[in-house]
């Protein structure tokens, strides 16, 4: 049905600078994914990079999704939003900036406070990992197919 | 409004020269009437140091360096444009006065007129018998009538003595003194008051007062009148320093309805010790169980059942991270509930150490923690846990294979009430994760997409260990989700490790726009197969009887610029029933236009619809709406109807809300808020209510008019 094993050229830059706020968990995930990818080198000086990946506005959110008739929370929606852009060293836009909006729904029971708190952290990490992989796929898509 | 060419306000070079610069003068006729006196008449224009004077007649005294102007006077300067009848000004100090001025600020809204304006210096003016508004010219919807108005354009603050506020011609507020911000900057002053009425507290009026103490710290005082209860005093202090930040709030109410004093304290402070290490404290406490249910109308507040108190230190490094924490809770009971809310264990203290290191092809990680769990009634104890793992990821362009082996080791020291007060649990955990990616080009409604097909297979083996004597301190069963399917332990928390011999199979397909590389839609299908029956369970929970789990399916994505969908099903293939279902869609074609639809179903616990919207009803009118109904309880969870009018330089919003707060109790509230643009606003009712209840809600006066 037309599906073939993926053949990507990989990330089309030899060097990349990651510009992200200090506490960015997505940047941390991206760093470890990029370090595993040996073709692209992460540089510490923006001027030495072929491309700059800028992450901004990384925000975790937690919203009540459903309440019981007693006014107690039965479900939360956890969210992760962030924006990123990929530009060249001359600030030329290499990929249209994108805002990612991920979410995970979690059932809640206030008698399991500590377990649900840990589950929340697991789901945030899962979203951060998904976001990092999505950004990586976008970087690879810039290279096109071989 | 057509564009017009405008003469440069500042003659280039003249501003730079400052007060020493020469005065440039043009007019129909210019005479020198005495030594050092220059008189100009007819279409006079004078320019000096970024200031322009226009008048019918102007007299310039070169020795005094002063200007007198008469007849259709217009003065343009960097902070202020003002016209009037007669001007006298000293160009050395910029002091002087202008009669019958009509003024407008430069660079921000704010205008008015006065009987007289006294110039004190470059940035300070004092107006007598003045008006002030942020409405545009010709629009007098609201204005302040002020006996004495001091304007400080250096700090952008207006200070008024004897001011009355007229709204649509009606005086609605008088104050002997007030201070208000000019422009959008955060400045000290009274913020938009909220007037409402609630079933439980009667008339509810909040007049917040904002104190901008410094650029990086501020305070808000919010006295609140509740006609059935009394006056609540509340204050919030915030600061943001280089290494520290905090938000601290206290509230106090001598409640005549409950015949007792009621209070709440919420302290949240954190401090950065160095680039890697942070410390913080959180202290939330209220006087009684019903504090929030009686006094708040925010679902996120009224639904709180546990308040956290903790102190912590965390440190993050390239290859390791650690955390130390002491934490306990206040549990808020529902007096009408049939079973009390369980009190969680306090962690006094909790220490955690994590490490990650790469050795060639191998990745090593360590998770370890030691916790003392304390509880007033349940078994207490200390748990020490370590879980080192080693994995070897093999990755290429189209796939990956990751074998992982780990050793989970736990030690419990429990108090005498436990069946066994020393428990050791050791077990290996093995997993193999693998996936490949196929792709193909496709075309859908004229757009080129790249569609992927990503099968993933995950196998886990963990032997059985008898854990029936181990108490449940912090452990629960994870929700069945995509994240859980690829996690070795289906329990979260350290008190149960599943006996596993299981295979998870999932397929994800993504639709990526070929031109932009943007992911538009993601479809996922997954299921798990068990090769051995389950033996480890939580107390009181029967082990799983069948050898497959439910089928999980999800479709989600930002399918167009305006539409977003989010749906998920969890299907019990054994019995052919739905366990959990979520249908969600939102349509947001622009600011002020949002429609959200949700249907949620969880077997035995939840079945509800949730519809919310904000939509323009006319040129200036917006309607807001939420209907959240629980079929499970046959009860309205939240109902909301709101109407908002955008008057251009003001907005009026009114909201009616019904909210379930207890098993047999709901509360009604009605709120009004008048917001005058540029006069400050607090994120108070009903704005917070609207933002929480209607996802995508935007205040009408924040929506820029679209041409």
Coordinates of N, CA and C in Angstrom, one line a residue, chain A residues 1-8 28 38-39 63-75 77 84 96 98 101-103 105-108 110-116 118-119 122-123 126 134 137-138 141 145, chain B residues 299-300 303 305-306 316 327 329 341-342 344-345 347 397-398 437-440 450-453 473-476 478-479 483 492 510 516-519 564 566 580 582 600 602 606 608 633 635 637 660-663 695:
Chain A
X1 N 0.8 -1.2 0.0 CA 0.0 0.0 0.0 C 0.9 1.2 0.0
X2 N 2.1 1.1 -0.5 CA 2.9 2.3 -0.7 C 3.8 2.6 0.5
X3 N 3.7 1.9 1.6 CA 4.6 2.2 2.7 C 5.9 1.6 2.5
X4 N 7.0 2.3 2.8 CA 8.3 1.8 2.7 C 9.1 2.1 4.0
X5 N 10.1 1.3 4.3 CA 10.9 1.6 5.4 C 11.5 3.1 5.3
X6 N 11.4 3.8 6.3 CA 11.8 5.2 6.2 C 13.3 5.3 5.9
X7 N 13.6 6.2 4.9 CA 15.0 6.5 4.5 C 15.1 8.0 4.6
X8 N 15.5 8.5 5.8 CA 15.7 9.9 5.9 C 17.2 10.2 5.8
X28 N 16.4 19.5 27.6 CA 17.2 18.4 28.2 C 17.0 17.1 27.5
X38 N 24.8 10.8 16.3 CA 26.2 11.2 16.2 C 26.5 12.1 15.0
X39 N 25.5 12.2 14.1 CA 25.8 13.0 12.8 C 25.7 14.5 13.0
X63 N -5.4 21.1 34.3 CA -6.7 21.7 34.3 C -7.7 20.6 34.7
X64 N -8.7 21.0 35.5 CA -9.7 20.0 35.9 C -10.5 19.6 34.7
X65 N -10.6 18.3 34.4 CA -11.3 17.9 33.2 C -12.7 17.4 33.6
X66 N -12.8 16.7 34.7 CA -14.2 16.4 35.2 C -14.2 16.3 36.7
X67 N -15.4 16.7 37.2 CA -15.7 16.7 38.6 C -16.8 15.8 38.8
X68 N -16.8 15.2 40.0 CA -18.0 14.4 40.4 C -19.1 15.4 40.8
X69 N -20.3 14.9 40.9 CA -21.4 15.7 41.4 C -21.2 16.3 42.7
X70 N -20.2 15.7 43.5 CA -19.9 16.2 44.8 C -18.9 17.3 44.7
X71 N -18.5 17.7 43.5 CA -17.5 18.8 43.4 C -16.1 18.3 43.6
X72 N -15.9 17.0 43.5 CA -14.5 16.5 43.7 C -13.9 16.1 42.3
X73 N -12.6 16.3 42.2 CA -12.0 16.1 40.9 C -12.0 14.6 40.6
X74 N -12.4 14.2 39.4 CA -12.3 12.8 39.0 C -11.3 12.6 37.8
X75 N -11.0 13.7 37.1 CA -10.1 13.7 36.0 C -9.4 15.0 35.8
X77 N -6.7 17.1 33.1 CA -6.0 17.2 31.8 C -4.7 17.9 32.1
X84 N 8.6 26.6 19.2 CA 10.0 26.5 18.7 C 10.2 27.0 17.3
X96 N 9.0 27.2 9.5 CA 7.9 28.0 10.0 C 7.8 27.7 11.5
X98 N 6.5 26.8 15.1 CA 5.4 26.0 15.5 C 5.1 26.0 17.0
X101 N 1.1 21.7 21.3 CA 0.2 21.6 22.4 C -0.1 20.2 22.7
X102 N 0.5 19.6 23.7 CA 0.3 18.2 24.0 C -0.5 18.1 25.3
X103 N -1.3 17.0 25.4 CA -2.0 16.8 26.6 C -2.2 15.4 26.9
X105 N -4.7 12.9 29.6 CA -5.7 12.9 30.6 C -5.4 11.9 31.7
X106 N -5.7 12.2 32.9 CA -5.4 11.3 34.0 C -6.6 11.2 35.0
X107 N -7.1 10.0 35.3 CA -8.1 9.9 36.3 C -7.6 10.3 37.6
X108 N -8.4 10.8 38.5 CA -7.9 11.3 39.8 C -8.8 10.8 40.9
X110 N -8.8 11.4 45.1 CA -8.1 12.2 46.1 C -7.6 11.3 47.3
X111 N -8.0 10.0 47.3 CA -7.5 9.1 48.3 C -6.2 8.5 47.9
X112 N -5.7 8.8 46.7 CA -4.4 8.3 46.2 C -3.5 9.5 45.8
X113 N -3.5 10.4 46.7 CA -2.8 11.7 46.4 C -1.3 11.5 45.9
X114 N -0.5 10.7 46.7 CA 0.9 10.6 46.4 C 1.1 9.8 45.1
X115 N 0.3 8.7 44.9 CA 0.5 7.9 43.7 C 0.1 8.8 42.5
X116 N -1.0 9.6 42.6 CA -1.4 10.4 41.5 C -0.4 11.5 41.2
X118 N 2.8 11.1 41.5 CA 3.9 10.5 40.8 C 3.5 10.2 39.3
X119 N 2.2 9.8 39.2 CA 1.7 9.5 37.8 C 1.7 10.8 37.0
X122 N 5.1 11.3 35.7 CA 5.4 10.4 34.6 C 4.8 10.9 33.3
X123 N 3.6 11.4 33.4 CA 2.9 11.9 32.2 C 3.5 13.2 31.6
X126 N 6.5 12.0 29.8 CA 6.1 11.4 28.6 C 5.8 12.5 27.5
X134 N 9.1 15.1 18.5 CA 8.4 15.7 17.4 C 9.3 16.8 16.8
X137 N 11.9 15.1 14.6 CA 11.3 14.7 13.3 C 11.2 15.9 12.4
X138 N 10.8 17.0 13.0 CA 10.7 18.2 12.1 C 12.1 18.6 11.6
X141 N 12.8 16.3 8.8 CA 11.9 16.6 7.6 C 12.6 17.7 6.8
X145 N 13.7 13.5 1.8 CA 14.0 12.1 1.7 C 15.2 11.9 0.7
Chain B
X299 N -13.7 26.6 40.6 CA -13.7 25.1 40.7 C -12.4 24.6 41.2
X300 N -11.3 25.2 40.7 CA -10.0 24.7 41.1 C -9.7 24.9 42.5
X303 N -12.7 22.5 44.8 CA -12.5 21.1 44.7 C -11.3 20.6 45.4
X305 N -9.0 19.1 48.0 CA -9.3 18.3 49.2 C -8.1 18.1 50.1
X306 N -6.9 18.4 49.5 CA -5.7 18.3 50.3 C -4.8 19.5 50.1
X316 N 20.3 19.6 40.2 CA 20.3 19.0 38.9 C 21.7 19.1 38.3
X327 N 7.3 16.7 53.7 CA 6.0 17.1 53.2 C 4.8 16.5 54.0
X329 N 0.2 17.1 54.8 CA -1.0 17.6 54.2 C -2.0 18.0 55.2
X341 N -12.7 11.4 53.3 CA -11.6 11.4 52.3 C -10.3 10.9 53.0
X342 N -9.6 9.9 52.4 CA -8.5 9.3 53.0 C -7.4 10.3 53.2
X344 N -3.6 11.3 53.3 CA -2.3 10.7 52.7 C -1.2 10.6 53.8
X345 N -0.2 9.8 53.5 CA 0.9 9.7 54.3 C 1.7 11.0 54.2
X347 N 5.5 12.6 54.2 CA 6.8 12.1 53.9 C 7.8 12.9 54.7
X397 N 18.1 4.6 10.8 CA 17.1 5.6 10.2 C 15.7 5.2 10.4
X398 N 15.4 3.9 10.3 CA 14.0 3.4 10.3 C 13.6 2.7 11.5
X437 N 9.8 2.4 11.5 CA 9.0 3.4 10.9 C 8.9 3.2 9.4
X438 N 7.7 3.1 8.9 CA 7.4 3.1 7.4 C 6.8 4.4 7.1
X439 N 7.0 4.9 5.8 CA 6.3 6.0 5.4 C 5.9 6.0 3.9
X440 N 4.9 6.8 3.6 CA 4.5 6.9 2.2 C 3.9 8.3 2.0
X450 N 2.9 13.4 4.3 CA 3.7 12.2 4.5 C 3.0 11.4 5.6
X451 N 2.6 10.2 5.3 CA 2.0 9.4 6.3 C 2.9 8.3 6.8
X452 N 3.1 8.2 8.1 CA 3.9 7.2 8.7 C 3.1 6.1 9.3
X453 N 3.8 4.9 9.4 CA 3.2 3.8 10.1 C 4.3 3.3 11.0
X473 N 2.0 2.8 51.0 CA 2.3 4.2 51.4 C 2.0 5.2 50.3
X474 N 2.5 5.0 49.1 CA 2.3 6.0 48.0 C 2.0 5.4 46.7
X475 N 1.4 4.2 46.7 CA 1.3 3.4 45.4 C -0.1 3.3 45.0
X476 N -0.2 3.3 43.6 CA -1.5 3.1 43.0 C -1.3 2.4 41.7
X478 N -1.4 2.6 37.7 CA -1.4 3.6 36.7 C -2.7 3.5 35.8
X479 N -3.1 4.6 35.3 CA -4.2 4.5 34.3 C -3.6 3.8 33.1
X483 N 1.4 5.8 27.6 CA 2.6 5.9 28.4 C 2.7 4.7 29.3
X492 N 2.4 2.6 40.1 CA 3.3 3.8 40.3 C 3.5 4.0 41.8
X510 N 1.1 8.8 11.7 CA 1.1 10.2 11.8 C 0.9 10.8 10.4
X516 N 5.4 21.9 5.1 CA 5.8 22.6 6.3 C 6.5 21.6 7.3
X517 N 6.2 20.3 7.2 CA 6.7 19.4 8.2 C 5.9 19.4 9.5
X518 N 4.7 20.0 9.5 CA 3.9 20.1 10.7 C 3.0 18.8 10.8
X519 N 3.0 18.3 12.0 CA 2.2 17.1 12.2 C 0.7 17.5 12.5
X564 N -9.3 21.4 16.4 CA -8.5 20.5 17.1 C -9.4 19.4 17.6
X566 N -9.5 15.5 19.8 CA -8.8 14.7 20.8 C -9.8 13.6 21.2
X580 N -13.4 3.3 29.0 CA -13.1 4.7 29.1 C -13.3 5.3 27.7
X582 N -13.4 9.2 25.5 CA -13.3 10.6 25.6 C -13.4 11.2 24.2
X600 N -17.2 12.6 28.2 CA -16.3 11.8 28.9 C -17.0 10.6 29.6
X602 N -16.2 7.1 31.9 CA -15.3 6.1 32.6 C -16.2 5.1 33.3
X606 N -17.7 7.9 35.8 CA -17.9 9.2 35.2 C -18.7 9.0 33.9
X608 N -20.2 12.2 31.5 CA -20.6 13.6 31.5 C -20.4 14.3 30.2
X633 N -24.1 11.2 38.2 CA -24.8 11.7 39.4 C -26.1 12.4 39.2
X635 N -26.6 15.3 37.9 CA -26.4 16.6 38.6 C -25.6 17.5 37.7
X637 N -22.7 19.8 37.2 CA -21.4 20.0 37.8 C -21.1 21.5 37.8
X660 N -21.3 22.7 41.7 CA -21.4 21.7 42.7 C -20.2 21.7 43.6
X661 N -20.5 21.9 45.0 CA -19.3 22.0 45.9 C -19.3 20.8 46.9
X662 N -20.4 20.1 47.1 CA -20.4 19.0 48.0 C -21.3 17.9 47.4
X663 N -21.4 16.8 48.1 CA -22.3 15.7 47.6 C -23.7 16.2 47.4
X695 N -12.5 27.3 28.1 CA -11.1 27.3 27.5 C -11.1 28.1 26.2

